[in-house]
């Protein structure tokens, strides 16, 4: 029973057992959200990669399915994407039964062992029965390696304007775009990123998609994961906003500094779902909730790693430039217990006077939200405590325009020197009222500010449940409303 495993999330996806990393091949088809993932079924650490597989009809309840893709003579199956080939451009199916096609990286260990550089190349597999059975394409690889060590993680989309497929591929320190009429033959279009963005490590898992802002303008967003070089060490995901014309991506980010999707340490390699119906219109994202610095040594036994909550991405225009928001999908509300267990209203916090709420948070899974008037506030802090004197803290430093996260005294930390380190992100506090949301699930805390304008995801391994909450401010603060709600356990089938 997974309920006895202390750190097993109850409403985040985890493999039933063994090792998982990146989410892969997310595609929506006939009422099902597919989630494939980097999976090694023989160990709780990384190894020869497969694509694990699960489906959901609501992004909350996941059903485990048999492994989708196994390694073969061409190599292990690294990250990639999946699409529905509606027009049957590939010829693998028919218009009546369009094929689901996975485009992924082969990593050939035998070629790597020979000391060569060309061991990563792209292949295809297709399914004609809703992703249950897969056939590898006989003409693999479809995109051979040009002699570059890091040549992987194809994310493919249909580019309607020119009726062709576009692939974004991570190539060492940049993204290359390729185009194809049929997914089988690929032509190089352009490269992006050599002189821009974060380059603390290798570029991985790109994703290019269109997003419509509230004002109706459409922009293109390019996600790029980088490892290492994240804002708080290790792996993290940056993004660019600009234009794409079927050939080239033009970046319009206003700063030279990288812009991070999530300022926590534990949201990596995230990409978005393909083929979400237009009438839904959402751009849905999910990330791997860990960090390459310590992913293989986190203190879980039977399995390793979870995904983040699925998030809806959106674009907001502010003074002529665009910013991307990301917040948990609305389906999350359906797993909340009806009524808040705990509610606080109109609480005045005086300068440096702590307010402690015993029993305000209980159990291994909950959601808390706060609306705070920060007009006279210098810092506002929320701390969760347990019976063992462990704590985890969030501090909004309004004067410094920074949000800090402290897990240094939060239970198990000694499995890696890179786990309990200062974690922070920049956020400019412009509004009078600030909304803070916390999603706790056994061993992770996802923090969102102002409907996803700021995202911060961190793993935390306390040795007992949190049982009290401490609020504190420097300067005055007014908690207009705060509530704590339990979350119904979602047991994966
Ligand atoms: C990112 C990554 C990808 C690669 C996969 C291998 O976490 O390194 O670039 O395809 O993991 O498991």
PDB file of N, CA, C and O in Angstrom, residues 105-143:
ATOM      1  N   UNK A 105      14.597  10.768 -28.435  1.00  0.00           N
ATOM      2  CA  UNK A 105      16.045  10.617 -28.665  1.00  0.00           C
ATOM      3  C   UNK A 105      16.482   9.202 -28.345  1.00  0.00           C
ATOM      4  O   UNK A 105      16.102   8.645 -27.308  1.00  0.00           O
ATOM      5  N   UNK A 106      17.238   8.635 -29.247  1.00  0.00           N
ATOM      6  CA  UNK A 106      17.958   7.403 -28.953  1.00  0.00           C
ATOM      7  C   UNK A 106      19.320   7.784 -28.397  1.00  0.00           C
ATOM      8  O   UNK A 106      20.003   8.636 -28.968  1.00  0.00           O
ATOM      9  N   UNK A 107      19.690   7.139 -27.312  1.00  0.00           N
ATOM     10  CA  UNK A 107      21.037   7.342 -26.758  1.00  0.00           C
ATOM     11  C   UNK A 107      21.743   5.994 -26.851  1.00  0.00           C
ATOM     12  O   UNK A 107      21.369   5.047 -26.163  1.00  0.00           O
ATOM     13  N   UNK A 108      22.730   5.929 -27.733  1.00  0.00           N
ATOM     14  CA  UNK A 108      23.404   4.648 -27.932  1.00  0.00           C
ATOM     15  C   UNK A 108      24.632   4.542 -27.031  1.00  0.00           C
ATOM     16  O   UNK A 108      25.636   5.206 -27.249  1.00  0.00           O
ATOM     17  N   UNK A 109      24.497   3.662 -26.049  1.00  0.00           N
ATOM     18  CA  UNK A 109      25.613   3.503 -25.122  1.00  0.00           C
ATOM     19  C   UNK A 109      26.798   2.835 -25.789  1.00  0.00           C
ATOM     20  O   UNK A 109      27.946   3.121 -25.477  1.00  0.00           O
ATOM     21  N   UNK A 110      26.488   1.948 -26.738  1.00  0.00           N
ATOM     22  CA  UNK A 110      27.621   1.261 -27.386  1.00  0.00           C
ATOM     23  C   UNK A 110      28.440   2.244 -28.227  1.00  0.00           C
ATOM     24  O   UNK A 110      29.667   2.178 -28.227  1.00  0.00           O
ATOM     25  N   UNK A 111      27.772   3.177 -28.898  1.00  0.00           N
ATOM     26  CA  UNK A 111      28.541   4.176 -29.666  1.00  0.00           C
ATOM     27  C   UNK A 111      29.311   5.098 -28.712  1.00  0.00           C
ATOM     28  O   UNK A 111      30.467   5.428 -28.948  1.00  0.00           O
ATOM     29  N   UNK A 112      28.662   5.439 -27.607  1.00  0.00           N
ATOM     30  CA  UNK A 112      29.339   6.312 -26.634  1.00  0.00           C
ATOM     31  C   UNK A 112      30.600   5.623 -26.110  1.00  0.00           C
ATOM     32  O   UNK A 112      31.661   6.244 -25.992  1.00  0.00           O
ATOM     33  N   UNK A 113      30.465   4.328 -25.839  1.00  0.00           N
ATOM     34  CA  UNK A 113      31.620   3.562 -25.311  1.00  0.00           C
ATOM     35  C   UNK A 113      32.790   3.523 -26.287  1.00  0.00           C
ATOM     36  O   UNK A 113      33.934   3.379 -25.880  1.00  0.00           O
ATOM     37  N   UNK A 114      32.475   3.611 -27.572  1.00  0.00           N
ATOM     38  CA  UNK A 114      33.566   3.640 -28.567  1.00  0.00           C
ATOM     39  C   UNK A 114      34.308   4.967 -28.552  1.00  0.00           C
ATOM     40  O   UNK A 114      35.255   5.165 -29.317  1.00  0.00           O
ATOM     41  N   UNK A 115      33.814   5.895 -27.747  1.00  0.00           N
ATOM     42  CA  UNK A 115      34.477   7.186 -27.640  1.00  0.00           C
ATOM     43  C   UNK A 115      34.054   8.179 -28.714  1.00  0.00           C
ATOM     44  O   UNK A 115      34.684   9.213 -28.906  1.00  0.00           O
ATOM     45  N   UNK A 116      32.977   7.823 -29.432  1.00  0.00           N
ATOM     46  CA  UNK A 116      32.492   8.742 -30.474  1.00  0.00           C
ATOM     47  C   UNK A 116      31.522   9.754 -29.886  1.00  0.00           C
ATOM     48  O   UNK A 116      31.023   9.585 -28.782  1.00  0.00           O
ATOM     49  N   UNK A 117      31.272  10.827 -30.663  1.00  0.00           N
ATOM     50  CA  UNK A 117      30.376  11.892 -30.193  1.00  0.00           C
ATOM     51  C   UNK A 117      28.951  11.782 -30.710  1.00  0.00           C
ATOM     52  O   UNK A 117      28.063  12.473 -30.250  1.00  0.00           O
ATOM     53  N   UNK A 118      28.757  10.899 -31.705  1.00  0.00           N
ATOM     54  CA  UNK A 118      27.466  10.914 -32.412  1.00  0.00           C
ATOM     55  C   UNK A 118      26.487   9.872 -31.881  1.00  0.00           C
ATOM     56  O   UNK A 118      25.837   9.170 -32.637  1.00  0.00           O
ATOM     57  N   UNK A 119      26.375   9.781 -30.541  1.00  0.00           N
ATOM     58  CA  UNK A 119      25.567   8.702 -29.960  1.00  0.00           C
ATOM     59  C   UNK A 119      24.115   9.090 -29.646  1.00  0.00           C
ATOM     60  O   UNK A 119      23.373   8.295 -29.110  1.00  0.00           O
ATOM     61  N   UNK A 120      23.717  10.330 -29.983  1.00  0.00           N
ATOM     62  CA  UNK A 120      22.310  10.695 -29.777  1.00  0.00           C
ATOM     63  C   UNK A 120      21.683  11.087 -31.116  1.00  0.00           C
ATOM     64  O   UNK A 120      22.227  11.917 -31.834  1.00  0.00           O
ATOM     65  N   UNK A 121      20.535  10.487 -31.423  1.00  0.00           N
ATOM     66  CA  UNK A 121      19.827  10.792 -32.678  1.00  0.00           C
ATOM     67  C   UNK A 121      18.346  10.547 -32.437  1.00  0.00           C
ATOM     68  O   UNK A 121      17.960   9.928 -31.436  1.00  0.00           O
ATOM     69  N   UNK A 122      17.511  11.020 -33.385  1.00  0.00           N
ATOM     70  CA  UNK A 122      16.071  11.003 -33.106  1.00  0.00           C
ATOM     71  C   UNK A 122      15.362   9.872 -33.852  1.00  0.00           C
ATOM     72  O   UNK A 122      15.678   9.591 -35.010  1.00  0.00           O
ATOM     73  N   UNK A 123      14.402   9.289 -33.159  1.00  0.00           N
ATOM     74  CA  UNK A 123      13.616   8.209 -33.751  1.00  0.00           C
ATOM     75  C   UNK A 123      12.119   8.434 -33.570  1.00  0.00           C
ATOM     76  O   UNK A 123      11.687   9.339 -32.836  1.00  0.00           O
ATOM     77  N   UNK A 124      11.342   7.600 -34.254  1.00  0.00           N
ATOM     78  CA  UNK A 124       9.881   7.685 -34.189  1.00  0.00           C
ATOM     79  C   UNK A 124       9.293   6.335 -33.787  1.00  0.00           C
ATOM     80  O   UNK A 124       9.839   5.290 -34.133  1.00  0.00           O
ATOM     81  N   UNK A 125       8.148   6.396 -33.123  1.00  0.00           N
ATOM     82  CA  UNK A 125       7.340   5.199 -32.898  1.00  0.00           C
ATOM     83  C   UNK A 125       5.892   5.637 -33.019  1.00  0.00           C
ATOM     84  O   UNK A 125       5.590   6.814 -32.807  1.00  0.00           O
ATOM     85  N   UNK A 126       5.002   4.730 -33.413  1.00  0.00           N
ATOM     86  CA  UNK A 126       3.605   5.131 -33.542  1.00  0.00           C
ATOM     87  C   UNK A 126       2.662   4.117 -32.913  1.00  0.00           C
ATOM     88  O   UNK A 126       2.998   2.941 -32.758  1.00  0.00           O
ATOM     89  N   UNK A 127       1.491   4.635 -32.573  1.00  0.00           N
ATOM     90  CA  UNK A 127       0.461   3.791 -31.975  1.00  0.00           C
ATOM     91  C   UNK A 127      -0.858   4.067 -32.676  1.00  0.00           C
ATOM     92  O   UNK A 127      -1.191   5.215 -32.960  1.00  0.00           O
ATOM     93  N   UNK A 128      -1.601   3.015 -32.944  1.00  0.00           N
ATOM     94  CA  UNK A 128      -2.915   3.176 -33.576  1.00  0.00           C
ATOM     95  C   UNK A 128      -4.029   2.802 -32.612  1.00  0.00           C
ATOM     96  O   UNK A 128      -5.194   2.687 -33.002  1.00  0.00           O
ATOM     97  N   UNK A 129      -3.672   2.587 -31.344  1.00  0.00           N
ATOM     98  CA  UNK A 129      -4.698   2.205 -30.366  1.00  0.00           C
ATOM     99  C   UNK A 129      -4.573   3.025 -29.079  1.00  0.00           C
ATOM    100  O   UNK A 129      -4.428   2.500 -27.997  1.00  0.00           O
ATOM    101  N   UNK A 130      -4.626   4.326 -29.234  1.00  0.00           N
ATOM    102  CA  UNK A 130      -4.622   5.257 -28.095  1.00  0.00           C
ATOM    103  C   UNK A 130      -3.414   5.065 -27.177  1.00  0.00           C
ATOM    104  O   UNK A 130      -3.534   5.086 -25.957  1.00  0.00           O
ATOM    105  N   UNK A 131      -2.263   4.868 -27.788  1.00  0.00           N
ATOM    106  CA  UNK A 131      -1.019   4.818 -27.017  1.00  0.00           C
ATOM    107  C   UNK A 131      -0.773   3.532 -26.256  1.00  0.00           C
ATOM    108  O   UNK A 131       0.157   3.446 -25.464  1.00  0.00           O
ATOM    109  N   UNK A 132      -1.603   2.487 -26.505  1.00  0.00           N
ATOM    110  CA  UNK A 132      -1.428   1.248 -25.728  1.00  0.00           C
ATOM    111  C   UNK A 132      -0.305   0.380 -26.306  1.00  0.00           C
ATOM    112  O   UNK A 132       0.445  -0.238 -25.574  1.00  0.00           O
ATOM    113  N   UNK A 133      -0.239   0.284 -27.623  1.00  0.00           N
ATOM    114  CA  UNK A 133       0.807  -0.526 -28.265  1.00  0.00           C
ATOM    115  C   UNK A 133       1.581   0.337 -29.244  1.00  0.00           C
ATOM    116  O   UNK A 133       0.980   1.126 -29.976  1.00  0.00           O
ATOM    117  N   UNK A 134       2.871   0.143 -29.266  1.00  0.00           N
ATOM    118  CA  UNK A 134       3.743   1.003 -30.078  1.00  0.00           C
ATOM    119  C   UNK A 134       4.563   0.205 -31.064  1.00  0.00           C
ATOM    120  O   UNK A 134       5.043  -0.885 -30.746  1.00  0.00           O
ATOM    121  N   UNK A 135       4.739   0.786 -32.254  1.00  0.00           N
ATOM    122  CA  UNK A 135       5.589   0.189 -33.280  1.00  0.00           C
ATOM    123  C   UNK A 135       6.689   1.186 -33.581  1.00  0.00           C
ATOM    124  O   UNK A 135       6.414   2.348 -33.865  1.00  0.00           O
ATOM    125  N   UNK A 136       7.925   0.724 -33.542  1.00  0.00           N
ATOM    126  CA  UNK A 136       9.026   1.623 -33.892  1.00  0.00           C
ATOM    127  C   UNK A 136       9.093   1.725 -35.408  1.00  0.00           C
ATOM    128  O   UNK A 136       8.888   0.718 -36.114  1.00  0.00           O
ATOM    129  N   UNK A 137       9.401   2.901 -35.901  1.00  0.00           N
ATOM    130  CA  UNK A 137       9.502   3.129 -37.350  1.00  0.00           C
ATOM    131  C   UNK A 137      10.752   2.430 -37.892  1.00  0.00           C
ATOM    132  O   UNK A 137      11.842   2.560 -37.324  1.00  0.00           O
ATOM    133  N   UNK A 138      10.581   1.725 -38.993  1.00  0.00           N
ATOM    134  CA  UNK A 138      11.704   0.950 -39.561  1.00  0.00           C
ATOM    135  C   UNK A 138      12.825   1.836 -40.094  1.00  0.00           C
ATOM    136  O   UNK A 138      13.965   1.421 -40.185  1.00  0.00           O
ATOM    137  N   UNK A 139      12.457   3.070 -40.468  1.00  0.00           N
ATOM    138  CA  UNK A 139      13.466   3.970 -41.023  1.00  0.00           C
ATOM    139  C   UNK A 139      14.248   4.751 -39.972  1.00  0.00           C
ATOM    140  O   UNK A 139      14.960   5.706 -40.309  1.00  0.00           O
ATOM    141  N   UNK A 140      14.146   4.375 -38.704  1.00  0.00           N
ATOM    142  CA  UNK A 140      14.893   5.092 -37.658  1.00  0.00           C
ATOM    143  C   UNK A 140      16.394   4.925 -37.848  1.00  0.00           C
ATOM    144  O   UNK A 140      16.825   3.868 -38.322  1.00  0.00           O
ATOM    145  N   UNK A 141      17.213   5.908 -37.490  1.00  0.00           N
ATOM    146  CA  UNK A 141      16.816   7.222 -36.966  1.00  0.00           C
ATOM    147  C   UNK A 141      16.354   8.169 -38.074  1.00  0.00           C
ATOM    148  O   UNK A 141      16.842   8.083 -39.193  1.00  0.00           O
ATOM    149  N   UNK A 142      15.431   9.067 -37.717  1.00  0.00           N
ATOM    150  CA  UNK A 142      14.938  10.023 -38.711  1.00  0.00           C
ATOM    151  C   UNK A 142      15.779  11.291 -38.748  1.00  0.00           C
ATOM    152  O   UNK A 142      15.734  12.042 -39.714  1.00  0.00           O
ATOM    153  N   UNK A 143      16.510  11.527 -37.667  1.00  0.00           N
ATOM    154  CA  UNK A 143      17.416  12.687 -37.652  1.00  0.00           C
ATOM    155  C   UNK A 143      18.750  12.229 -37.075  1.00  0.00           C
ATOM    156  O   UNK A 143      18.911  12.121 -35.856  1.00  0.00           O
TER     157      UNK A 143
END
